[in-house]
PDB file of C-alpha atoms in Angstrom:
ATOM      1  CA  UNK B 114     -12.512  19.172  37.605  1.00  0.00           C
ATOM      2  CA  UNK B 115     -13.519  22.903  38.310  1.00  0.00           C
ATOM      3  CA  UNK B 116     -10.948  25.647  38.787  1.00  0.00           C
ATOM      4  CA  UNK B 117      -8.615  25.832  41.449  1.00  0.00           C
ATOM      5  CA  UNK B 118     -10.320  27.546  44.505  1.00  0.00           C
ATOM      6  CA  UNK B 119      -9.361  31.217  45.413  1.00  0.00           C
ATOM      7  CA  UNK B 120     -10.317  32.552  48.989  1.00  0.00           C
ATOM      8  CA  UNK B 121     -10.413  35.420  50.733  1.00  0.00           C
ATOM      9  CA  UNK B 122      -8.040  35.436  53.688  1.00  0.00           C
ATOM     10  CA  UNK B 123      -7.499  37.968  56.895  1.00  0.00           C
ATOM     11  CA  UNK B 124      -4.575  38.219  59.311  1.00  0.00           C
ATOM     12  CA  UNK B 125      -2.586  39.418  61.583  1.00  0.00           C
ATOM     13  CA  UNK B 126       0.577  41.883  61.282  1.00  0.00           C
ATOM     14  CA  UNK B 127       1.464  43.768  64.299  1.00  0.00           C
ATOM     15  CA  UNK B 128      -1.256  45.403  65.295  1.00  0.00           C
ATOM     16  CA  UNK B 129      -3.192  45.701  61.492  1.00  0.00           C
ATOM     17  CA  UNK B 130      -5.010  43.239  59.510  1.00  0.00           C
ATOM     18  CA  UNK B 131      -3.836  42.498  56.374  1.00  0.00           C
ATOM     19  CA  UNK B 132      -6.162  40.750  53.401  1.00  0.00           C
ATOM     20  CA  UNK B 133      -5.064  37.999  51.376  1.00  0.00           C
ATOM     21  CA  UNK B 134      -6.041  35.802  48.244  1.00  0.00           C
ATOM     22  CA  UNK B 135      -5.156  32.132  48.218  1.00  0.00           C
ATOM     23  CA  UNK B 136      -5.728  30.335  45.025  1.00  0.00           C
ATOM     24  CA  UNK B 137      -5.658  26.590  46.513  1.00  0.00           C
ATOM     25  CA  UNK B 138      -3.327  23.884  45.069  1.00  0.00           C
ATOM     26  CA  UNK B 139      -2.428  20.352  45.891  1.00  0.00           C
ATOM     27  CA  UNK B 140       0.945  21.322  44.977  1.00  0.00           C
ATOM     28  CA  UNK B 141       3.840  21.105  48.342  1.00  0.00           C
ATOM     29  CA  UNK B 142       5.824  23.961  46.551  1.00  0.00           C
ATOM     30  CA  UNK B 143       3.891  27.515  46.949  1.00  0.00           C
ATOM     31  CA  UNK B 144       4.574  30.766  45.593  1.00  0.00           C
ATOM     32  CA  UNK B 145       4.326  34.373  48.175  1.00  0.00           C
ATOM     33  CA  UNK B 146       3.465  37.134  45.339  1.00  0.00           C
ATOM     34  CA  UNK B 147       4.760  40.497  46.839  1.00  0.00           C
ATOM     35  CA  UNK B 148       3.198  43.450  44.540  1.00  0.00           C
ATOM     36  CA  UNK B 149       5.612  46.303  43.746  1.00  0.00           C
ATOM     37  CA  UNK B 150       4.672  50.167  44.240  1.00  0.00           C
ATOM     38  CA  UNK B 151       1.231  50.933  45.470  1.00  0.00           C
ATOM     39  CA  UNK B 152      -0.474  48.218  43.536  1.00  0.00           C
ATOM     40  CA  UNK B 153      -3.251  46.128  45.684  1.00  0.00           C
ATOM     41  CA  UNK B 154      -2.863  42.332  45.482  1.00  0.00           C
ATOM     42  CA  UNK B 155      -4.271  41.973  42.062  1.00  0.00           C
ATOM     43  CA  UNK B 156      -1.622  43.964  40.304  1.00  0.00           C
ATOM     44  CA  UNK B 157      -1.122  46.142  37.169  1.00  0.00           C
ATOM     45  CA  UNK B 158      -3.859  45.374  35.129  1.00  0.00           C
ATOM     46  CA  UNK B 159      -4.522  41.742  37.258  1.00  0.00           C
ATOM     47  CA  UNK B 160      -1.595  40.477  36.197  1.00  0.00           C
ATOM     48  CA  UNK B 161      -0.920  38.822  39.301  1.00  0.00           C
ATOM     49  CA  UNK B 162      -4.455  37.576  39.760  1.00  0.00           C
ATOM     50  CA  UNK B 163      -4.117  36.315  36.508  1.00  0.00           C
ATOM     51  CA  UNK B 164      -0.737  34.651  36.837  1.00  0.00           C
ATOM     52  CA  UNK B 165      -2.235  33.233  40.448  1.00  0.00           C
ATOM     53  CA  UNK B 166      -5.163  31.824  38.693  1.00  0.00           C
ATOM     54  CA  UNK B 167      -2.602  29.885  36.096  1.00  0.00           C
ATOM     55  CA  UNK B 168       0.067  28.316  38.352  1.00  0.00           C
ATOM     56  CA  UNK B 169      -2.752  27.377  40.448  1.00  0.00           C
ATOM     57  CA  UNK B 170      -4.330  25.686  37.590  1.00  0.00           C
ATOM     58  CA  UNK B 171      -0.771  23.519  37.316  1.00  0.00           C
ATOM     59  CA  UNK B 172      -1.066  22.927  41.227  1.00  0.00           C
ATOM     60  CA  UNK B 173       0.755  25.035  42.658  1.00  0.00           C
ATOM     61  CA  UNK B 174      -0.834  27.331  45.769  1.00  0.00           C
ATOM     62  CA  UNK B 175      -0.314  30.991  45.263  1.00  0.00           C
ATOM     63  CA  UNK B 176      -0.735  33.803  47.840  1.00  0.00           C
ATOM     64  CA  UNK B 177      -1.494  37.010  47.420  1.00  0.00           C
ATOM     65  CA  UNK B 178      -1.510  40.440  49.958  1.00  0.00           C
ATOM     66  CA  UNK B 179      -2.234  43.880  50.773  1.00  0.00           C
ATOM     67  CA  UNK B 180       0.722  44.830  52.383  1.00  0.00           C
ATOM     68  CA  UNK B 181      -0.473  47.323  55.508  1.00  0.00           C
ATOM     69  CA  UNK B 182      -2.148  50.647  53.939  1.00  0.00           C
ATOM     70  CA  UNK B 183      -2.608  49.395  50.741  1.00  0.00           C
ATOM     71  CA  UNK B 184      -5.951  48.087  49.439  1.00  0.00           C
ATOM     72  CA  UNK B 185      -8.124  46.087  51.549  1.00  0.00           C
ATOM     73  CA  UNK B 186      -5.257  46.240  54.703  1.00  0.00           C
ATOM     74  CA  UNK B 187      -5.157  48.452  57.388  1.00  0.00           C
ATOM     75  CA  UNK B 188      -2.595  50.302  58.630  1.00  0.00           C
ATOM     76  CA  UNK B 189      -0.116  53.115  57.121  1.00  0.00           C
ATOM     77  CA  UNK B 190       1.873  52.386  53.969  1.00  0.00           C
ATOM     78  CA  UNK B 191       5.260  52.701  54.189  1.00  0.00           C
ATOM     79  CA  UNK B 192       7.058  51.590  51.269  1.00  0.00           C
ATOM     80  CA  UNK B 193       8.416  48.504  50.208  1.00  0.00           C
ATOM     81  CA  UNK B 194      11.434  49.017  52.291  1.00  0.00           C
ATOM     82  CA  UNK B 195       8.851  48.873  55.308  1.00  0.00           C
ATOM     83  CA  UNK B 196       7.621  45.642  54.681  1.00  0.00           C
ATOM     84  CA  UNK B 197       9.813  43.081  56.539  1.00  0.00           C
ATOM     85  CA  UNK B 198       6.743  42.397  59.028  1.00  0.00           C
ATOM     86  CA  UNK B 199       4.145  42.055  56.740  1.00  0.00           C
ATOM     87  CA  UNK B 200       6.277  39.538  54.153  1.00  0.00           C
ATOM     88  CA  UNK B 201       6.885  37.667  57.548  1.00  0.00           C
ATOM     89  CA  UNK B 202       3.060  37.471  58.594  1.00  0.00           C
ATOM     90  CA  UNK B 203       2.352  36.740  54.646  1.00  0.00           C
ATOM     91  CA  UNK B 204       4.554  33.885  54.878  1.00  0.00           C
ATOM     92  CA  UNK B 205       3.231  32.466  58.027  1.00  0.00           C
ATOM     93  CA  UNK B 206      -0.317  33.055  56.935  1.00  0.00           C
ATOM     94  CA  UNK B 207       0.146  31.143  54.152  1.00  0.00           C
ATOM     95  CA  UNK B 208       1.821  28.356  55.559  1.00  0.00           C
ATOM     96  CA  UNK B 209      -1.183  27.971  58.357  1.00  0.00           C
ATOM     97  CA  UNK B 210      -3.875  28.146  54.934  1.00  0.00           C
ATOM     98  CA  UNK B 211      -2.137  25.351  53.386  1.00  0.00           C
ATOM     99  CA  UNK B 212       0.164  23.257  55.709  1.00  0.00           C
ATOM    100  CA  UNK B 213       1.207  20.486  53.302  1.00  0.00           C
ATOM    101  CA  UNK B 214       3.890  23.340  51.944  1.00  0.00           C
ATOM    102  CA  UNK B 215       7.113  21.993  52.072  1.00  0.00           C
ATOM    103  CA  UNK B 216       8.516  25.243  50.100  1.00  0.00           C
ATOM    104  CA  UNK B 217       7.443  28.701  49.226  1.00  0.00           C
ATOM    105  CA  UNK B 218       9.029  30.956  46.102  1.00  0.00           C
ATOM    106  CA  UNK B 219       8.688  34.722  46.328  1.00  0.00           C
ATOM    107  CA  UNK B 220       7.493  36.116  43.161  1.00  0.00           C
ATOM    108  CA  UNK B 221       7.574  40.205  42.887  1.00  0.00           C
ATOM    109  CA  UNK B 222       8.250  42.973  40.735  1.00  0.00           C
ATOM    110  CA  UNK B 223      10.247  46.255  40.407  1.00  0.00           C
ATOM    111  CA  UNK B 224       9.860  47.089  44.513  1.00  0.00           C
ATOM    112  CA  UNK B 225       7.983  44.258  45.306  1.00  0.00           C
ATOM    113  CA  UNK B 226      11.137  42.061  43.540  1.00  0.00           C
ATOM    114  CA  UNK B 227      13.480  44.288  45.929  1.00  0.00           C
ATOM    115  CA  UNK B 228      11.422  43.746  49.460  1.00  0.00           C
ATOM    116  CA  UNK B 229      11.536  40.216  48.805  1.00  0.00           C
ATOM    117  CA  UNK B 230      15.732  40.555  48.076  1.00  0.00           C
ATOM    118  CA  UNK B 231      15.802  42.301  51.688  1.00  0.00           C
ATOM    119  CA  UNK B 232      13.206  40.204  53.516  1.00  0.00           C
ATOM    120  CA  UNK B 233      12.654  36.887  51.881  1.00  0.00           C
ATOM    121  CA  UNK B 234      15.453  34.976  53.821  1.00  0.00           C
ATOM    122  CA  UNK B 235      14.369  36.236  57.487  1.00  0.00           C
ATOM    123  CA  UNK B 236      10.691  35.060  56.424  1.00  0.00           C
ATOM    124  CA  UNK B 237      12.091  31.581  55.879  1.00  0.00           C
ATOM    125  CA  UNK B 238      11.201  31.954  51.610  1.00  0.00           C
ATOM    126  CA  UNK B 239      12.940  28.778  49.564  1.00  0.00           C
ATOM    127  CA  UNK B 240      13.887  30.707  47.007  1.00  0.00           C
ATOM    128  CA  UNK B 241      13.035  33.689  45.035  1.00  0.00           C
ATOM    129  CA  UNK B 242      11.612  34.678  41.353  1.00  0.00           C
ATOM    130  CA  UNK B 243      12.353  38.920  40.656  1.00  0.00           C
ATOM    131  CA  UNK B 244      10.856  40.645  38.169  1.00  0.00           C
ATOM    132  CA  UNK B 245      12.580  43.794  36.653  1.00  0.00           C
ATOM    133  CA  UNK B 246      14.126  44.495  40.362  1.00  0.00           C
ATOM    134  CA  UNK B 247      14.169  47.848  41.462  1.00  0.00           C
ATOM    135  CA  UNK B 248      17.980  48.391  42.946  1.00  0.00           C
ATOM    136  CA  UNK B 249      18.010  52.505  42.765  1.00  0.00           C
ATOM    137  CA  UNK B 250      16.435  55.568  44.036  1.00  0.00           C
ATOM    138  CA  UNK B 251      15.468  58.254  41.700  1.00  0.00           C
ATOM    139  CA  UNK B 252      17.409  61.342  41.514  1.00  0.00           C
ATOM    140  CA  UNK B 253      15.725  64.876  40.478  1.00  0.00           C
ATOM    141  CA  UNK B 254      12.710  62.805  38.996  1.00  0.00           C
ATOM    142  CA  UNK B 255      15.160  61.860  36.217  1.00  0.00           C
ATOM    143  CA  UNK B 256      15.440  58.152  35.206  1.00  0.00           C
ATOM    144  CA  UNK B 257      18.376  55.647  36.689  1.00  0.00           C
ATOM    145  CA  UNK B 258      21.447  56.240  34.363  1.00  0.00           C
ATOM    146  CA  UNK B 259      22.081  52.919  33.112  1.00  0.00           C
ATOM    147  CA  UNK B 260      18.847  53.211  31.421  1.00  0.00           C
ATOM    148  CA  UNK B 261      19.891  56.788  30.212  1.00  0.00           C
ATOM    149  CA  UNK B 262      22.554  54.986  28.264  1.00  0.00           C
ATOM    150  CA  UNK B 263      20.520  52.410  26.890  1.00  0.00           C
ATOM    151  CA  UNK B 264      18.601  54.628  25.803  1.00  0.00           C
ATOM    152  CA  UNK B 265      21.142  56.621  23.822  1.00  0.00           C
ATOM    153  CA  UNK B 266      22.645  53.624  22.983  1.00  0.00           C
ATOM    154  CA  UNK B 267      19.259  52.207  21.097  1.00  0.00           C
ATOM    155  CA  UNK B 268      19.135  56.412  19.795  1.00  0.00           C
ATOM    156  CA  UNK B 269      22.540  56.045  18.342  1.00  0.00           C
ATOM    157  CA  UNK B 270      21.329  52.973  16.154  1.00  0.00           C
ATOM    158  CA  UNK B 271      18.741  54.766  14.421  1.00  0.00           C
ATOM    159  CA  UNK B 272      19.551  56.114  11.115  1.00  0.00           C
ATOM    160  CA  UNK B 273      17.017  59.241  11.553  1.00  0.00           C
ATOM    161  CA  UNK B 274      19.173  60.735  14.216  1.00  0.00           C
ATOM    162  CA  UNK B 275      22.641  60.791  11.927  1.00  0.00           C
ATOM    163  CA  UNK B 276      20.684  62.621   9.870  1.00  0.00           C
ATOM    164  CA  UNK B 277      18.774  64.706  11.986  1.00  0.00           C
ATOM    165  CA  UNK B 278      22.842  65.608  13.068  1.00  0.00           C
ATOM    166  CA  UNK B 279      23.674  65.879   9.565  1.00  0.00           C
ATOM    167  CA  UNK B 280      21.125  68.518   8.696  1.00  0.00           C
ATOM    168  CA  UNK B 281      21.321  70.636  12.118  1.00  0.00           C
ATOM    169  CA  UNK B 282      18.207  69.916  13.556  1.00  0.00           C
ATOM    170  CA  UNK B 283      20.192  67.828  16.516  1.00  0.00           C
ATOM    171  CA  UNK B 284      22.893  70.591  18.588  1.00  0.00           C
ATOM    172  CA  UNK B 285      25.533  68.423  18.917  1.00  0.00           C
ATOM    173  CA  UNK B 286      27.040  70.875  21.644  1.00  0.00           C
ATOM    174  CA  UNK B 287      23.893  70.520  23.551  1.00  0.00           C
ATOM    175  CA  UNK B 288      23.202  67.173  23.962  1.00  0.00           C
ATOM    176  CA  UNK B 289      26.687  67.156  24.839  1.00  0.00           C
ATOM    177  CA  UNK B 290      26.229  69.413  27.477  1.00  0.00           C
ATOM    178  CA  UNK B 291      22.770  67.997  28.837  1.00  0.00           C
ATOM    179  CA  UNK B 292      24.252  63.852  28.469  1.00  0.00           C
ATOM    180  CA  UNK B 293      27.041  65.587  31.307  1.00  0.00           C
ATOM    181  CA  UNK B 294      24.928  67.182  33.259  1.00  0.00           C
ATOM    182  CA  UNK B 295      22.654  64.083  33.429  1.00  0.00           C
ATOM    183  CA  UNK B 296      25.459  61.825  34.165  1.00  0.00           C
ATOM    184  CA  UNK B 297      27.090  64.159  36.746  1.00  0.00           C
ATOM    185  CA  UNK B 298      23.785  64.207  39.181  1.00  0.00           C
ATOM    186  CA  UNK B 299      22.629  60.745  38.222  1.00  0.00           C
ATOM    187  CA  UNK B 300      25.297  57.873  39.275  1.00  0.00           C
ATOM    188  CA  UNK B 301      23.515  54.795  40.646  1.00  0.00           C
ATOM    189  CA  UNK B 302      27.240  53.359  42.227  1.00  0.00           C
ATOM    190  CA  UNK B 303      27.509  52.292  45.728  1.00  0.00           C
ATOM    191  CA  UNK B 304      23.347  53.024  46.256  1.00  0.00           C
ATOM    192  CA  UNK B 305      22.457  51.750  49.600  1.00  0.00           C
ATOM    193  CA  UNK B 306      19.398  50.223  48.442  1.00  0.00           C
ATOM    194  CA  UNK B 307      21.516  48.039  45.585  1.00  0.00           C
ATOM    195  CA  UNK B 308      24.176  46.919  47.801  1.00  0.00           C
ATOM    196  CA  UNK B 309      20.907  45.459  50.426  1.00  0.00           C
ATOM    197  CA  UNK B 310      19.115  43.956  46.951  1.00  0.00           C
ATOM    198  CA  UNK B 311      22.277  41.891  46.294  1.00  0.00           C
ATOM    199  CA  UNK B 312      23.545  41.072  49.437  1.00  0.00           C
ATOM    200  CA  UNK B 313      19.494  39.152  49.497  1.00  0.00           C
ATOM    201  CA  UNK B 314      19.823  37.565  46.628  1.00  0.00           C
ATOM    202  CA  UNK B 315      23.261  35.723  47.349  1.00  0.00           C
ATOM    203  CA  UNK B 316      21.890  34.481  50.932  1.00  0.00           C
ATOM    204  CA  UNK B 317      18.769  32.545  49.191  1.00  0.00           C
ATOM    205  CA  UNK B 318      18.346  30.794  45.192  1.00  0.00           C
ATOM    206  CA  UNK B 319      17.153  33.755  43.116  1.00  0.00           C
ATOM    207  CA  UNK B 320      16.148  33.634  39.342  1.00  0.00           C
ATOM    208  CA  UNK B 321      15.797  37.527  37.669  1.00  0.00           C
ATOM    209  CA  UNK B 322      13.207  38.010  35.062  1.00  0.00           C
ATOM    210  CA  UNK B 323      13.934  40.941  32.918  1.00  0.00           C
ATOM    211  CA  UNK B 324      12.207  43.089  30.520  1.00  0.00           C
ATOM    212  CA  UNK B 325      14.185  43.552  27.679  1.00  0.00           C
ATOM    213  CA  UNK B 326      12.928  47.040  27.090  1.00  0.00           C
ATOM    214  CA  UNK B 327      11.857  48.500  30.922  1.00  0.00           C
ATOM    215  CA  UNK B 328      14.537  51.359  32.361  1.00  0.00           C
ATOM    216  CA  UNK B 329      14.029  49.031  35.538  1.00  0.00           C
ATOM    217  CA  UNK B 330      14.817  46.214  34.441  1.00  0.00           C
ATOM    218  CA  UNK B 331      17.848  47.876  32.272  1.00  0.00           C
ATOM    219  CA  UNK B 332      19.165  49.558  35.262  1.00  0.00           C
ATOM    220  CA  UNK B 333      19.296  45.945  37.466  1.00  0.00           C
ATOM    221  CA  UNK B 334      21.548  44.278  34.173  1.00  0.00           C
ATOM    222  CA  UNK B 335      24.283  47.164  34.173  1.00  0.00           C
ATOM    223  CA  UNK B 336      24.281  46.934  38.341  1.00  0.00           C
ATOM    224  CA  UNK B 337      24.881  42.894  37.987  1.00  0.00           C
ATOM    225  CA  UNK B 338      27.477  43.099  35.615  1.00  0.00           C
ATOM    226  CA  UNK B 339      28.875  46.086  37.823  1.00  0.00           C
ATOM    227  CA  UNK B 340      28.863  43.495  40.551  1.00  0.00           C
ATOM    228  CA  UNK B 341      29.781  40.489  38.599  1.00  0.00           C
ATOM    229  CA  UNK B 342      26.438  39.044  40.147  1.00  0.00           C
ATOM    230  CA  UNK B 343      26.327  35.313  37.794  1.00  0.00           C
ATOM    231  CA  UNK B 344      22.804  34.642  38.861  1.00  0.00           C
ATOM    232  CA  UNK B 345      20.089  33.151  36.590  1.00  0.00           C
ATOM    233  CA  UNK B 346      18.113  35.391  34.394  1.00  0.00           C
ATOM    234  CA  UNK B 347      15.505  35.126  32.123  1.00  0.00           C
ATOM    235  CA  UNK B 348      14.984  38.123  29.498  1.00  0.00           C
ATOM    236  CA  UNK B 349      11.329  38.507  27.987  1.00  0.00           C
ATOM    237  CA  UNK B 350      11.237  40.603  24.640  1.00  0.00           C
ATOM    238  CA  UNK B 351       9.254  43.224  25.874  1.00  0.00           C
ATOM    239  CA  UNK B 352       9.365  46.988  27.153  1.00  0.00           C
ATOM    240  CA  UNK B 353       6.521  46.456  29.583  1.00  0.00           C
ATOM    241  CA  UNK B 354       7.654  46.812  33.123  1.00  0.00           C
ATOM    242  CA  UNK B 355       4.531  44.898  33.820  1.00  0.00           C
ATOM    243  CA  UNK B 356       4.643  42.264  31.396  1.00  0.00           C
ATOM    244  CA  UNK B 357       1.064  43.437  30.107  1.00  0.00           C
ATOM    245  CA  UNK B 358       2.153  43.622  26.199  1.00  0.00           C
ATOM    246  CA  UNK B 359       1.315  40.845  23.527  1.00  0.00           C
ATOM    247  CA  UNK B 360       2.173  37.550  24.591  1.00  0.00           C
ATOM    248  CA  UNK B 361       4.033  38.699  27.994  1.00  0.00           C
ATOM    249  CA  UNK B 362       1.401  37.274  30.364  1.00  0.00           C
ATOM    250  CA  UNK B 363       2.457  33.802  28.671  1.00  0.00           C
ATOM    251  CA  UNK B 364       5.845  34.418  28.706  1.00  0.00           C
ATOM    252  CA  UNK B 365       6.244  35.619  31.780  1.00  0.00           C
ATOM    253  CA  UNK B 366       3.998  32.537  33.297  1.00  0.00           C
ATOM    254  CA  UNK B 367       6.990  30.180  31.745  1.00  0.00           C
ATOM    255  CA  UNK B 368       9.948  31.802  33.548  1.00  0.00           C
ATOM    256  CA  UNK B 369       7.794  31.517  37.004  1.00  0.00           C
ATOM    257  CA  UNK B 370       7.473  28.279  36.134  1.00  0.00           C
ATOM    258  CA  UNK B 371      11.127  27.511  35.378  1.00  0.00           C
ATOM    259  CA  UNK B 372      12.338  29.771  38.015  1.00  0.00           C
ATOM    260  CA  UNK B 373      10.132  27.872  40.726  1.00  0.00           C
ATOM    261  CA  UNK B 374      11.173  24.567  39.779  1.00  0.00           C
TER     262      UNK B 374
END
């Protein structure tokens, strides 16, 4: 048997066209793959053709897209929080490519995780698989302050620092001073865009796939416990936000796995 078939496929969103991959599957359960930021339908270092390529390989049909202004798609990009229409026209496409679907999973991550949280219900998704969700805006190009505090949290483990501290190479007064000032401008409570990303995920079945290490992913634990959110996640051992370290691609192929079934 040769490998699963991957096409090239054009369509309509508004008044754009938008370019899509299908990797063919017998499979009736399909999975929508929503890239996050800017990235084109192959993702960060095509990861996402890659992961395509394997759950096709265990029959299941995966679709891929430009969303409009990015890649091969016309149009003007405007942000994840823009994409409502084109997740729609994705999901429709891919329904018309393959029409023995009986169910299709959203799979994104970081912004492409949180479109799908917003969107995926009004575009008729199953159920959805997010990756290191993105759930807050930046603030003064500093990073979201839950992952501020894991960070100092992880600092205040190390050894080297006490006695950094201990021989006055560390201003104690300063890092007091700067750990306020940080906290003061940086609260990620009551952001608009995490109250949308959770009221999503409790209208439709949603597995979370974190990064152990990523700020992004770090950020999205300390708002779920903040919310008491009791979802299921699935933590990978690694600080890559796009699972491109050793041994993520495999790992993070087994929690879409789980998370579709």
């Amino acid at each position: 048997m040769g490998a699963p078939l991957r096409r090239i496929i054009a369509f309509r969103c508004a008044d754009e066209t938008l370019i899509g991959s299908l990797d063919a599957a017998a499979g009736t359960t399909g999975v929508l793959i929503v890239s996050g930021g800017n990235e084109v339908r192959c993702g960060a270092h095509r990861g996402m053709a890659a992961l395509a390529a394997a759950l096709a390989a265990g029959g299941v049909p995966v679709f891929r897209f430009d969303r409009r202004g990015i890649g091969d798609s016309s149009g003007t990009n405007g942000g994840f929080e823009s994409a409502a229409d084109d997740i729609i026209a994705a999901v429709a496409a891919f329904r018309t490519c393959c029409p023995h679907l009986t169910r299709i999973v959203g799979f994104g991550n970081c912004d492409g995780a949180s479109a799908l949280a917003l969107f995926g219900h009004d575009a008729g998704l199953d159920a959805l698989v997010l990756a290191n969700p993105w759930v807050v805006a930046p603030v003064d190009d500093l990073p979201p302050a839950a992952a501020i505090r894991a960070r100092y949290a992880t600092r205040l483990r190390d050894p080297g620092l006490w006695g950094k501290l201990v021989r006055g190479r560390i201003s104690i007064s300063a890092g007091i001073r700067g750990l306020s000032r940080i906290f003061g401008m940086h609260s990620d409570t009551e952001a608009p865009l995490e109250k949308g990303f959770f009221a999503g995920i409790v209208s439709i079945p949603s597995t979370v796939i974190i990064a152990r290490g990523d700020a992004t992913a770090q950020t999205f634990v300390a708002a779920a416990k903040r919310r008491r959110w009791r979802g299921a996640m699935h933590i990978i051992d690694t600080a890559s936000h796009s699972f491109a370290g050793p041994g993520d691609a495999e790992a993070l192929l087994a929690a879409v796995r789980e998370g579709v079934r």
